[in-house]
Coordinates of C-alpha atoms in Angstrom, one line a residue:
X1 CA 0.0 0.0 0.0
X2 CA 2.8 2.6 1.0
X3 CA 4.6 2.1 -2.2
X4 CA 0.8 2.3 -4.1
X5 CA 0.6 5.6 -2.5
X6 CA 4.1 6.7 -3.4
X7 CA 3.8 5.9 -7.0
X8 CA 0.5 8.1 -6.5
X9 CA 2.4 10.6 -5.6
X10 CA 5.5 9.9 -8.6
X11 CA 2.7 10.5 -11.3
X12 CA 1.0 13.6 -9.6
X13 CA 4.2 15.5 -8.8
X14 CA 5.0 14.3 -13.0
X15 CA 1.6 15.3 -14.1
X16 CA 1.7 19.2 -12.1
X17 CA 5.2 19.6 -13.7
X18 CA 3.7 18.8 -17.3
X19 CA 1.0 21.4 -17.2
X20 CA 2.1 24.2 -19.5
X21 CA 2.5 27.9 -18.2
X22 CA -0.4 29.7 -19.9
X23 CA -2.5 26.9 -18.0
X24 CA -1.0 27.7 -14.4
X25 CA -1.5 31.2 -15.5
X26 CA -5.8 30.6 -16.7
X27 CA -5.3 29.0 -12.5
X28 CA -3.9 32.0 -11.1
X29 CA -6.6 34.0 -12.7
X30 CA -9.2 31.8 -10.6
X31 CA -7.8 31.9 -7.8
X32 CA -10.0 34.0 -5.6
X33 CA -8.3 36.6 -3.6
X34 CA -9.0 35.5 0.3
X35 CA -7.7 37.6 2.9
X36 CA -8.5 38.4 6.7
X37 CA -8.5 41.7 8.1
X38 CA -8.6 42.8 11.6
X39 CA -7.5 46.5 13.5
X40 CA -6.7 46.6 17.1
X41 CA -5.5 49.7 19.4
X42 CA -5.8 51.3 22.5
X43 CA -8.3 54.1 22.8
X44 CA -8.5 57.3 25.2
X45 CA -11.8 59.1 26.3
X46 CA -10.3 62.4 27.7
X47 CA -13.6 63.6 28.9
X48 CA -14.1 60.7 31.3
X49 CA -10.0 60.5 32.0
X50 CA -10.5 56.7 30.8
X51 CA -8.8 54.2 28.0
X52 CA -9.2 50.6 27.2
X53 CA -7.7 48.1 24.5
X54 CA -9.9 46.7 21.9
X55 CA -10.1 45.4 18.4
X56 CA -12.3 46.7 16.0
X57 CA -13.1 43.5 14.1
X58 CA -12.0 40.3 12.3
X59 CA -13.4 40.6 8.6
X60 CA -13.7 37.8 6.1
X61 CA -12.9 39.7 2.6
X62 CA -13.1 37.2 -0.8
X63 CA -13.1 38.6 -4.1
X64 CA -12.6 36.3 -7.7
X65 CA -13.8 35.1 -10.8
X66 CA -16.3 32.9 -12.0
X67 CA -15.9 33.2 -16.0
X68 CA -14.3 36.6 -17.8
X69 CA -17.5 38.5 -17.2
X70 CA -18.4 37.0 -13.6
X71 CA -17.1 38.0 -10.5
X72 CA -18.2 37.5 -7.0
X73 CA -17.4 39.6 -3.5
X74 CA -17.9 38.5 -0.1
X75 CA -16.9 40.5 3.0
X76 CA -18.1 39.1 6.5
X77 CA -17.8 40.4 10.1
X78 CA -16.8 37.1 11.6
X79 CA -16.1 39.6 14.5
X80 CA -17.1 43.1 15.6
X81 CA -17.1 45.6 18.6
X82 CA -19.5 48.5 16.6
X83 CA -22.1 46.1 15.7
X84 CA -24.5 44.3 18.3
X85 CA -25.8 41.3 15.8
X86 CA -23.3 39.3 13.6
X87 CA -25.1 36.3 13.6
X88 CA -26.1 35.3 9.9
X89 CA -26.7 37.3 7.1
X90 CA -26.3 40.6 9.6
X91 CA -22.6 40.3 9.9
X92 CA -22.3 40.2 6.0
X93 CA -21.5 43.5 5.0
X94 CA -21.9 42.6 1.1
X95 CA -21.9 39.4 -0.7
X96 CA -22.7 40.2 -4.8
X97 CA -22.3 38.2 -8.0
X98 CA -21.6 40.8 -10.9
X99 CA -21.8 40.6 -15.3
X100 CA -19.6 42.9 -16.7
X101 CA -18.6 43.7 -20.0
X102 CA -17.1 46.8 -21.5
X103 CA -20.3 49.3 -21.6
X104 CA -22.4 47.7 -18.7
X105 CA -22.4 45.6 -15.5
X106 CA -25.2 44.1 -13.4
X107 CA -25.1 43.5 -9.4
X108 CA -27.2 42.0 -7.6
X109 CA -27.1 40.6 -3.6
X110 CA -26.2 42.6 -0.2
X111 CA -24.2 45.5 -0.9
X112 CA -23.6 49.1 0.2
X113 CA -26.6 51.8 -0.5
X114 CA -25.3 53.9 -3.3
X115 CA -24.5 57.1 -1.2
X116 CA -22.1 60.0 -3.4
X117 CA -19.7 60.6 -0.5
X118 CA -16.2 59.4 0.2
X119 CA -16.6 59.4 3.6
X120 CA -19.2 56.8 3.5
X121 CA -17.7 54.9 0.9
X122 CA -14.7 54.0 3.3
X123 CA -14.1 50.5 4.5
X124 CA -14.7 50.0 7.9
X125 CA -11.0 49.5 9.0
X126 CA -9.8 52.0 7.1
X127 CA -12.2 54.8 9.1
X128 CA -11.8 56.3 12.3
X129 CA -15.3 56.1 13.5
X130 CA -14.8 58.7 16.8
X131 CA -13.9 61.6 13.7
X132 CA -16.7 60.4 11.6
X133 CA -19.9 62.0 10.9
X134 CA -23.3 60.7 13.4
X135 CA -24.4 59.7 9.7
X136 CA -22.0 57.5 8.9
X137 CA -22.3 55.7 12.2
X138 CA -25.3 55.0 11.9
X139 CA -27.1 55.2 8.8
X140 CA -28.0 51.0 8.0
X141 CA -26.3 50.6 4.5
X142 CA -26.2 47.2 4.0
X143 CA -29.0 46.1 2.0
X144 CA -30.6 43.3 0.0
X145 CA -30.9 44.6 -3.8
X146 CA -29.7 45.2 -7.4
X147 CA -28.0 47.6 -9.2
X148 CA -26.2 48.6 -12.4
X149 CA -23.3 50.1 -14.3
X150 CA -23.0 51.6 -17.2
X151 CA -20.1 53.4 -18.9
X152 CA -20.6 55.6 -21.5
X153 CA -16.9 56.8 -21.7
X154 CA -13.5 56.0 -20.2
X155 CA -13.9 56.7 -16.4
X156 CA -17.1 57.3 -16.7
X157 CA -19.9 55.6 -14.5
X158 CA -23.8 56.3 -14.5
X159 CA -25.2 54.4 -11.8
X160 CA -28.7 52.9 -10.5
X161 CA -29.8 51.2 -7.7
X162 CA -32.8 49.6 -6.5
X163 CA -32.6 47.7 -2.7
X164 CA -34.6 47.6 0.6
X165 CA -35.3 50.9 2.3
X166 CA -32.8 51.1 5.5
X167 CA -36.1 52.9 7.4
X168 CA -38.5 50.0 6.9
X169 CA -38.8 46.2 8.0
X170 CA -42.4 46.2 5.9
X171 CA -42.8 44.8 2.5
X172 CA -42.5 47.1 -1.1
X173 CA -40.7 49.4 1.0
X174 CA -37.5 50.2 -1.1
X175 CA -34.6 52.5 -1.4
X176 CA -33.7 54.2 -4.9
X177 CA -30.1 55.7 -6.0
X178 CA -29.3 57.4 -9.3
X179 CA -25.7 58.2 -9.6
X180 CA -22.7 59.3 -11.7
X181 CA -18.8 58.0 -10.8
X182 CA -16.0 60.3 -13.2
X183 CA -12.2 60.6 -12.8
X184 CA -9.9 63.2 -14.5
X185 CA -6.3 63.7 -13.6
X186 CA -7.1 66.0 -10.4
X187 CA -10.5 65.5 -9.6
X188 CA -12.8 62.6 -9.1
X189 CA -16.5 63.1 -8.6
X190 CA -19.0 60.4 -6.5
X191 CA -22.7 62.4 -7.2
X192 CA -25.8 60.7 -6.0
X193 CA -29.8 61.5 -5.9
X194 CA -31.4 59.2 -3.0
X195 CA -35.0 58.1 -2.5
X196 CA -35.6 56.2 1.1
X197 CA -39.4 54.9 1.5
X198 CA -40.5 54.6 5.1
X199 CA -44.2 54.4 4.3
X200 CA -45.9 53.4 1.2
X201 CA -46.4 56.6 -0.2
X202 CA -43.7 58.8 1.5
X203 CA -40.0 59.1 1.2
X204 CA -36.7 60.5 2.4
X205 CA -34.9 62.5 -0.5
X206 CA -31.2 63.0 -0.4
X207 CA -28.6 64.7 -2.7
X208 CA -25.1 63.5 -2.0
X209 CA -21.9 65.4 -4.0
X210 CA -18.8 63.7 -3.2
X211 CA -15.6 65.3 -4.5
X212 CA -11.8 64.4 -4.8
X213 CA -9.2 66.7 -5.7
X214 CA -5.7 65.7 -6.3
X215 CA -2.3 67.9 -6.3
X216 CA 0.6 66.1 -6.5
X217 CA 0.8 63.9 -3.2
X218 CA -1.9 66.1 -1.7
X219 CA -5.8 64.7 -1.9
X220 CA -8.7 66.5 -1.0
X221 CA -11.5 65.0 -0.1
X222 CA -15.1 67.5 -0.2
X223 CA -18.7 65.7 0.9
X224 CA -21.7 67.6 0.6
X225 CA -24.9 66.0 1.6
X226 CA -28.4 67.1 1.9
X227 CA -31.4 65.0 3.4
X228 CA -35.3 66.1 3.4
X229 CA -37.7 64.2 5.2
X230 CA -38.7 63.0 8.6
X231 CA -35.2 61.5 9.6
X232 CA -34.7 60.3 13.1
X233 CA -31.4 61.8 15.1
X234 CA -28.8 61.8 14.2
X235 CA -29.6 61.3 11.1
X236 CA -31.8 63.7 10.2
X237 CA -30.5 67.3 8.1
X238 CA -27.6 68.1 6.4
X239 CA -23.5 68.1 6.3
X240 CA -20.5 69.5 4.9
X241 CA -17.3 67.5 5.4
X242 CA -13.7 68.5 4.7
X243 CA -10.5 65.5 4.4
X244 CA -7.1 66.5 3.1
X245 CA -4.7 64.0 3.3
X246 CA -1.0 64.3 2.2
X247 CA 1.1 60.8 0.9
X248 CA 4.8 60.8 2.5
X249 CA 6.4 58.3 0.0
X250 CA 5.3 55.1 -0.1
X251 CA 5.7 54.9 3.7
X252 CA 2.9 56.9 5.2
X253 CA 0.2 59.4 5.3
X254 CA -0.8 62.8 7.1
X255 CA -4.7 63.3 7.3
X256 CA -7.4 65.7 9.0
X257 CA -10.9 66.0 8.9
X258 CA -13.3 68.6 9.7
X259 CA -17.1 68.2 9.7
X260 CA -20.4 69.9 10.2
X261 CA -24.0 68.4 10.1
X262 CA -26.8 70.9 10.9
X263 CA -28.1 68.6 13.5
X264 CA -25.6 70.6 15.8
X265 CA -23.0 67.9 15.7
X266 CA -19.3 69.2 14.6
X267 CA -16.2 66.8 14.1
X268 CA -13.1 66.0 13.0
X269 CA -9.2 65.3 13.8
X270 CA -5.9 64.8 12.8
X271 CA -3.8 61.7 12.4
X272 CA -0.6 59.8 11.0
X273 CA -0.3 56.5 8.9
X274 CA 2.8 54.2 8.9
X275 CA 3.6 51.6 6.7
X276 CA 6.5 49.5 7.3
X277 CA 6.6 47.6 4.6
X278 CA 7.5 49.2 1.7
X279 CA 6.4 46.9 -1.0
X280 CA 2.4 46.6 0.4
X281 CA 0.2 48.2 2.8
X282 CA -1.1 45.1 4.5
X283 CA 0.6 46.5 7.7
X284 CA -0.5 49.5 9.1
X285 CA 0.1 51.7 12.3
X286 CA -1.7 54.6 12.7
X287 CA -1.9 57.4 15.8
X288 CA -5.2 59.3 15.4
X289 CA -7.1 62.5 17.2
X290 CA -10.4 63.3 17.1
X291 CA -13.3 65.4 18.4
X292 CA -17.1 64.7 17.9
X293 CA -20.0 66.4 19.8
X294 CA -22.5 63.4 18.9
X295 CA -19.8 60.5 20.6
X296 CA -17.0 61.1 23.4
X297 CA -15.8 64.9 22.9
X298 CA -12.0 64.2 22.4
X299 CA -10.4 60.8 22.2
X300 CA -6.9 59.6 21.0
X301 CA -6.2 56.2 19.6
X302 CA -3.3 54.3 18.8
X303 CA -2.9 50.9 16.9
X304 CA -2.5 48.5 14.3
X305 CA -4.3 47.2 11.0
X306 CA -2.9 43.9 9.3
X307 CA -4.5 42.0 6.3
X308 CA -3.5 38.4 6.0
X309 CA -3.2 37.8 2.6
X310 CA -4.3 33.8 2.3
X311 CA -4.3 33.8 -1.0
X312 CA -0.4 35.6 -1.9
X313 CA 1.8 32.5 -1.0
X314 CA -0.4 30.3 -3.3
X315 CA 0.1 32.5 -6.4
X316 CA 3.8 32.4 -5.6
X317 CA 4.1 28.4 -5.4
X318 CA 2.0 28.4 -8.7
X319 CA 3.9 30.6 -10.5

């Protein structure tokens, strides 16, 4: 039996070494991109004189290819200190299959209300939720739905979006985006028009103009938002947001925020990015200030975001 096994093994290792490169290469392609992603730090309430370690999260991120027009995205809070219930379907943040061909691509699954602001657009572990807006923290954006893309130029997107409303457990009770996505050389634009249906007959509108300037290492980040419509606080009015951000190399970053939302909440901060390896930004560290009426007046934090890239070392063997 042993030397069965062993000539198994002869004609395996023989067979893997026949297979010709553009074959290992069509692999590679298929390979889906798994990684995990976590941030942990120590955080410090000045107004109450208190601190505490904690971790933000363990994520599940998997991103690949079905065919050359199907791809698939899965990102899953396998662990998470902002969100009370991650049990099931509530602790996927998105999960989509997409068709995409040169002029158009379909979506459909859980994914991200279409909202034009980069501020909301962030991924979880890359914001500091103390600095962000009362919006953002808790505006319900992961929902059920479809949407498409099309692209009527290069770097052009005109977007739609139809999902469940975020303000409504009740059936035909939907949420509506029309957007447009462009990129130039020194500015990027994220625009959206928002309909949210909380009864069967009346809805919140939005307007949402997210803008991106760049100059030279410098990016500017500008969010405008306006929301009409019986919102509950904090959620409710309007904001203006500010984010300039300044690239040192390919080893770190300079960033602060100011921000304003009529519901008489005002924040912001300052902070500094470090990545110590050169090559990738898997590894980050990251000191960060910030001041927001709506959570804990001033707090400092200081810590460290890694993404464990499951998928790099196979690529490497392969190739």
């Amino acid at each position: 039996m042993r030397i069965f096994l062993v000539f198994l093994g002869i004609v395996f290792t023989s067979i893997c070494s026949a297979v010709k490169a553009q074959e290992i290469k069509e692999i590679i392609d298929f390979i889906p991109e798994v990684s995990l992603d976590t941030r942990f730090g120590y955080g410090h309430h000045f107004t109450d004189g208190g601190g505490r370690f904690e971790g933000d999260g363990l994520y599940l991120d998997i991103n690949g290819n079905l065919s050359p027009h199907f791809s698939y995205s899965l990102n899953h809070r396998i662990a998470s200190t902002y969100y009370e219930d991650n049990s099931g379907f509530n602790g996927t943040n998105w999960l989509t299959l997409t068709y995409e061909t040169e002029t158009f691509a379909v979506t459909a699954g859980k994914d991200a209300l279409l909202m034009g602001s980069f501020e909301y657009d962030a991924y979880d572990l890359d914001s500091y939720y103390d600095m962000n807006s009362s919006f953002y923290n808790e505006f319900d954006c992961w929902q059920w739905g479809v949407s498409a893309a099309w692209y009527p130029a290069e770097d052009q997107e005109v977007l739609i979006q139809m999902a469940d409303s975020p303000f409504s457990y009740d059936t035909d009770r939907f949420a509506y985006a029309l957007g447009w996505r462009g990129a130039w050389d020194c500015y990027e634009s994220y625009w959206t028009a928002n309909l949210w249906q909380y009864d069967r007959t009346d809805f919140i509108k939005s307007v949402n103009l997210g803008n991106r300037f760049y100059l030279g290492s410098f990016t500017v980040d500008l969010d405008l938002m306006a929301r009409l419509g019986d919102l509950p606080e904090p959620l409710s009015g309007s904001a203006v947001i500010l984010a300039p951000s300044y690239e040192i190399s390919d080893w770190g970053r300079v960033f602060v925020k100011a921000g304003w939302e009529s519901n008489e909440n005002v924040f912001g901060g300052a902070g500094f990015e470090y990545f110590p390896l050169k090559e990738d930004r898997n590894i980050r560290l990251h000191a960060a200030w910030a001041y927001n009426d709506y959570m804990y007046g001033h707090t400092l934090n200081i810590g460290l975001t890694w993404k464990l890239d499951l998928t790099n070392k196979l690529k490497t063997f392969l190739k």
